[in-house]
């Protein structure tokens, strides 16, 4: 494979999307975002085909049957998310750097599949209390969904040691710098990474 896969995982609210967006906006490294499919409804400000391919549960089921996914997970009860082969395989073969924002189980699975062709990065929150504050501040989820995401975070943090590297998202600028550096070192073949 000529290109590389960058896996970014973290519990919801740790800042994955913000960090990925910021690195893409800086433009120091040319990343292609892998747009996942999900049956969750779009949040305000999200665009179909940009943030996710928003599909119905029936369409998700059909995509599973047609073998369209590299991996998929029921991340929350009844809420499915999947990485589409069409988003990553040809691009990586063409030599592009494809970035995946993906849950911890999916991230571990994709790393196993792609081995040294993939770099897995785990974004950690400064604390679980701060994570809750950020989810509340983002104001995109109901109180019930926030409780669900925070209690799941405690379990998900147990996967951090399985990743190639970990970045604490305390100061956003520092976390972006650190994540960008890891990606540049990995994709330029720097043995320090
Ligand atoms: P994720 O994609 O991991 O679910 P988001 O990128 O949506 O998380 O971030 C969750 C919320 O936290 C957003 O409102 C974002 O603006 C905010 N946020 C992200 N990083 C930081 C940070 N370092 N300090 C304070 N707030 C942050
Ligand atoms: P959200 O609903 O906050 O956008 O995402 C919830 C969780 O689903 C996040 O941890 C996100 O990384 C994960 N996720 C997004 N796309 C995929 C995917 O294609 N596969 C898997 N396994 N998880 C995903």
GROMACS .gro file of C-alpha atoms and ligand atoms in nm:
model
  244
    1UNK     CA    1   0.000   0.000   0.000
    2UNK     CA    2   0.143   0.338  -0.102
    3UNK     CA    3  -0.057   0.550   0.141
    4UNK     CA    4  -0.118   0.535   0.515
    5UNK     CA    5  -0.410   0.502   0.752
    6UNK     CA    6  -0.431   0.729   1.058
    7UNK     CA    7  -0.669   0.605   1.328
    8UNK     CA    8  -0.790   0.861   1.582
    9UNK     CA    9  -0.995   0.728   1.872
   10UNK     CA   10  -1.120   0.859   2.204
   11UNK     CA   11  -1.438   0.860   2.406
   12UNK     CA   12  -1.699   1.097   2.267
   13UNK     CA   13  -1.632   1.458   2.364
   14UNK     CA   14  -1.252   1.427   2.403
   15UNK     CA   15  -1.195   1.648   2.102
   16UNK     CA   16  -1.122   1.408   1.812
   17UNK     CA   17  -1.328   1.599   1.555
   18UNK     CA   18  -1.188   1.935   1.668
   19UNK     CA   19  -0.828   1.811   1.646
   20UNK     CA   20  -0.875   1.647   1.305
   21UNK     CA   21  -1.049   1.957   1.165
   22UNK     CA   22  -0.773   2.185   1.294
   23UNK     CA   23  -0.495   1.970   1.142
   24UNK     CA   24  -0.681   1.960   0.809
   25UNK     CA   25  -0.732   2.339   0.820
   26UNK     CA   26  -0.363   2.403   0.890
   27UNK     CA   27  -0.280   2.210   0.575
   28UNK     CA   28   0.073   2.106   0.679
   29UNK     CA   29  -0.018   1.748   0.598
   30UNK     CA   30  -0.269   1.645   0.331
   31UNK     CA   31  -0.524   1.427   0.509
   32UNK     CA   32  -0.833   1.272   0.350
   33UNK     CA   33  -1.113   1.220   0.600
   34UNK     CA   34  -1.285   0.882   0.583
   35UNK     CA   35  -1.657   0.960   0.598
   36UNK     CA   36  -1.825   0.681   0.795
   37UNK     CA   37  -2.181   0.560   0.758
   38UNK     CA   38  -2.418   0.584   1.054
   39UNK     CA   39  -2.785   0.545   1.130
   40UNK     CA   40  -2.779   0.819   1.395
   41UNK     CA   41  -2.959   1.140   1.300
   42UNK     CA   42  -2.747   1.438   1.194
   43UNK     CA   43  -2.668   1.700   1.457
   44UNK     CA   44  -2.722   2.065   1.384
   45UNK     CA   45  -2.446   2.181   1.152
   46UNK     CA   46  -2.362   1.833   1.023
   47UNK     CA   47  -2.381   1.767   0.649
   48UNK     CA   48  -2.460   1.439   0.479
   49UNK     CA   49  -2.155   1.310   0.293
   50UNK     CA   50  -1.921   1.544   0.483
   51UNK     CA   51  -1.942   1.446   0.851
   52UNK     CA   52  -2.111   1.112   0.789
   53UNK     CA   53  -2.314   0.930   0.530
   54UNK     CA   54  -2.643   0.944   0.722
   55UNK     CA   55  -2.839   0.633   0.629
   56UNK     CA   56  -3.135   0.438   0.764
   57UNK     CA   57  -3.106   0.123   0.972
   58UNK     CA   58  -3.229  -0.076   0.668
   59UNK     CA   59  -2.964   0.080   0.444
   60UNK     CA   60  -2.698   0.005   0.706
   61UNK     CA   61  -2.812  -0.358   0.718
   62UNK     CA   62  -2.799  -0.380   0.337
   63UNK     CA   63  -2.444  -0.238   0.336
   64UNK     CA   64  -2.339  -0.507   0.586
   65UNK     CA   65  -2.490  -0.776   0.364
   66UNK     CA   66  -2.317  -0.632   0.055
   67UNK     CA   67  -1.981  -0.647   0.238
   68UNK     CA   68  -1.928  -0.272   0.201
   69UNK     CA   69  -1.760  -0.221   0.540
   70UNK     CA   70  -1.402  -0.265   0.656
   71UNK     CA   71  -1.551  -0.273   1.006
   72UNK     CA   72  -1.866  -0.158   1.182
   73UNK     CA   73  -1.978  -0.131   1.545
   74UNK     CA   74  -2.297  -0.074   1.740
   75UNK     CA   75  -2.127   0.204   1.936
   76UNK     CA   76  -2.440   0.292   2.138
   77UNK     CA   77  -2.754   0.079   2.164
   78UNK     CA   78  -2.923   0.084   1.823
   79UNK     CA   79  -2.663   0.328   1.683
   80UNK     CA   80  -2.440   0.177   1.417
   81UNK     CA   81  -2.124   0.328   1.269
   82UNK     CA   82  -1.909   0.176   0.994
   83UNK     CA   83  -1.596   0.244   0.792
   84UNK     CA   84  -1.671   0.200   0.424
   85UNK     CA   85  -1.423   0.019   0.201
   86UNK     CA   86  -1.500   0.280  -0.066
   87UNK     CA   87  -1.368   0.556   0.165
   88UNK     CA   88  -1.028   0.410   0.239
   89UNK     CA   89  -0.902   0.127   0.020
   90UNK     CA   90  -0.857   0.294  -0.320
   91UNK     CA   91  -0.736   0.618  -0.163
   92UNK     CA   92  -0.470   0.443   0.043
   93UNK     CA   93  -0.364   0.244  -0.264
   94UNK     CA   94  -0.328   0.572  -0.454
   95UNK     CA   95  -0.084   0.693  -0.188
   96UNK     CA   96  -0.315   0.920   0.012
   97UNK     CA   97  -0.316   0.959   0.390
   98UNK     CA   98  -0.660   0.865   0.514
   99UNK     CA   99  -0.774   0.965   0.862
  100UNK     CA  100  -1.040   0.770   1.053
  101UNK     CA  101  -1.239   0.908   1.350
  102UNK     CA  102  -1.352   0.579   1.493
  103UNK     CA  103  -1.453   0.421   1.824
  104UNK     CA  104  -1.200   0.231   2.035
  105UNK     CA  105  -1.303  -0.120   1.933
  106UNK     CA  106  -1.310  -0.033   1.563
  107UNK     CA  107  -0.975   0.143   1.600
  108UNK     CA  108  -0.807  -0.162   1.750
  109UNK     CA  109  -0.956  -0.378   1.473
  110UNK     CA  110  -0.838  -0.152   1.189
  111UNK     CA  111  -0.488  -0.135   1.341
  112UNK     CA  112  -0.476  -0.516   1.347
  113UNK     CA  113  -0.583  -0.526   0.981
  114UNK     CA  114  -0.334  -0.270   0.850
  115UNK     CA  115  -0.040  -0.321   1.092
  116UNK     CA  116   0.256  -0.097   1.006
  117UNK     CA  117   0.055   0.078   0.734
  118UNK     CA  118  -0.156   0.236   1.010
  119UNK     CA  119  -0.080   0.466   1.304
  120UNK     CA  120  -0.327   0.455   1.592
  121UNK     CA  121  -0.358   0.762   1.816
  122UNK     CA  122  -0.570   0.777   2.132
  123UNK     CA  123  -0.690   1.120   2.247
  124UNK     CA  124  -0.729   1.137   2.626
  125UNK     CA  125  -0.936   1.392   2.819
  126UNK     CA  126  -0.765   1.573   3.110
  127UNK     CA  127  -1.026   1.405   3.336
  128UNK     CA  128  -1.370   1.244   3.315
  129UNK     CA  129  -1.521   1.553   3.487
  130UNK     CA  130  -1.377   1.778   3.215
  131UNK     CA  131  -1.509   1.539   2.950
  132UNK     CA  132  -1.862   1.581   3.091
  133UNK     CA  133  -1.821   1.961   3.091
  134UNK     CA  134  -1.717   1.953   2.724
  135UNK     CA  135  -2.010   1.735   2.623
  136UNK     CA  136  -2.244   1.971   2.811
  137UNK     CA  137  -2.073   2.271   2.651
  138UNK     CA  138  -2.102   2.121   2.302
  139UNK     CA  139  -2.479   2.107   2.366
  140UNK     CA  140  -2.546   1.857   2.088
  141UNK     CA  141  -2.668   1.565   2.299
  142UNK     CA  142  -2.954   1.516   2.544
  143UNK     CA  143  -2.878   1.483   2.917
  144UNK     CA  144  -2.946   1.110   2.882
  145UNK     CA  145  -2.707   1.074   2.587
  146UNK     CA  146  -2.439   1.265   2.781
  147UNK     CA  147  -2.475   1.029   3.081
  148UNK     CA  148  -2.449   0.734   2.843
  149UNK     CA  149  -2.137   0.875   2.676
  150UNK     CA  150  -1.963   0.958   3.007
  151UNK     CA  151  -2.028   0.617   3.159
  152UNK     CA  152  -1.907   0.449   2.840
  153UNK     CA  153  -1.593   0.668   2.847
  154UNK     CA  154  -1.473   0.502   3.166
  155UNK     CA  155  -1.475   0.164   2.989
  156UNK     CA  156  -1.328   0.304   2.667
  157UNK     CA  157  -1.030   0.460   2.849
  158UNK     CA  158  -0.916   0.104   2.921
  159UNK     CA  159  -0.829   0.067   2.550
  160UNK     CA  160  -0.574   0.352   2.551
  161UNK     CA  161  -0.271   0.125   2.610
  162UNK     CA  162  -0.356  -0.074   2.295
  163UNK     CA  163  -0.286   0.232   2.075
  164UNK     CA  164   0.050   0.326   1.919
  165UNK     CA  165   0.044   0.670   2.087
  166UNK     CA  166  -0.160   0.877   2.332
  167UNK     CA  167  -0.220   1.253   2.334
  168UNK     CA  168  -0.384   1.439   2.625
  169UNK     CA  169  -0.621   1.708   2.498
  170UNK     CA  170  -0.580   1.964   2.775
  171UNK     CA  171  -0.461   2.269   2.583
  172UNK     CA  172  -0.613   2.232   2.236
  173UNK     CA  173  -0.317   2.397   2.061
  174UNK     CA  174  -0.071   2.161   2.224
  175UNK     CA  175  -0.283   1.856   2.144
  176UNK     CA  176  -0.311   1.965   1.779
  177UNK     CA  177   0.066   2.027   1.757
  178UNK     CA  178   0.144   1.690   1.911
  179UNK     CA  179  -0.103   1.495   1.695
  180UNK     CA  180   0.014   1.671   1.380
  181UNK     CA  181   0.379   1.593   1.465
  182UNK     CA  182   0.298   1.223   1.517
  183UNK     CA  183   0.125   1.207   1.179
  184UNK     CA  184   0.404   1.391   0.996
  185UNK     CA  185   0.674   1.173   1.155
  186UNK     CA  186   0.485   0.855   1.072
  187UNK     CA  187   0.404   0.946   0.714
  188UNK     CA  188   0.754   1.073   0.641
  189UNK     CA  189   0.901   0.750   0.774
  190UNK     CA  190   1.079   0.912   1.071
  191UNK     CA  191   1.194   0.619   1.289
  192UNK     CA  192   1.129   0.826   1.605
  193UNK     CA  193   0.752   0.787   1.553
  194LIG     P1  194  -1.532   1.431   1.980
  194LIG     O1  195  -1.518   1.449   1.832
  194LIG     O2  196  -1.418   1.355   2.040
  194LIG     O3  197  -1.664   1.377   2.023
  194LIG     P2  198  -1.539   1.724   1.986
  194LIG     O4  199  -1.424   1.758   1.895
  194LIG     O5  200  -1.677   1.743   1.932
  194LIG     O6  201  -1.521   1.577   2.047
  194LIG     O7  202  -1.517   1.812   2.118
  194LIG     C1  203  -1.617   1.813   2.222
  194LIG     C2  204  -1.634   1.958   2.274
  194LIG     O8  205  -1.517   1.995   2.347
  194LIG     C3  206  -1.652   2.060   2.163
  194LIG     O9  207  -1.749   2.155   2.203
  194LIG     C4  208  -1.512   2.123   2.150
  194LIG    O10  209  -1.519   2.256   2.104
  194LIG     C5  210  -1.461   2.115   2.294
  194LIG     N1  211  -1.314   2.101   2.306
  194LIG     C6  212  -1.231   2.024   2.230
  194LIG     N2  213  -1.104   2.033   2.272
  194LIG     C7  214  -1.104   2.117   2.378
  194LIG     C8  215  -1.003   2.167   2.467
  194LIG     N3  216  -0.875   2.132   2.457
  194LIG     N4  217  -1.041   2.249   2.567
  194LIG     C9  218  -1.172   2.285   2.582
  194LIG     N5  219  -1.274   2.243   2.501
  194LIG    C10  220  -1.241   2.159   2.401
  195LIG     P1  221  -2.059   1.061   1.728
  195LIG     O1  222  -2.201   1.013   1.737
  195LIG     O2  223  -2.019   1.141   1.851
  195LIG     O3  224  -2.027   1.131   1.598
  195LIG     O4  225  -1.965   0.932   1.728
  195LIG     C1  226  -1.977   0.837   1.828
  195LIG     C2  227  -1.861   0.742   1.822
  195LIG     O5  228  -1.865   0.664   1.701
  195LIG     C3  229  -1.724   0.811   1.822
  195LIG     O6  230  -1.640   0.739   1.914
  195LIG     C4  231  -1.675   0.794   1.682
  195LIG     O7  232  -1.533   0.791   1.675
  195LIG     C5  233  -1.734   0.657   1.648
  195LIG     N1  234  -1.735   0.629   1.504
  195LIG     C6  235  -1.754   0.716   1.402
  195LIG     N2  236  -1.744   0.653   1.284
  195LIG     C7  237  -1.714   0.523   1.311
  195LIG     C8  238  -1.689   0.407   1.231
  195LIG     O8  239  -1.691   0.410   1.108
  195LIG     N3  240  -1.664   0.291   1.295
  195LIG     C9  241  -1.661   0.283   1.430
  195LIG     N4  242  -1.632   0.164   1.484
  195LIG     N5  243  -1.683   0.389   1.509
  195LIG    C10  244  -1.709   0.508   1.451
   0.00000   0.00000   0.00000
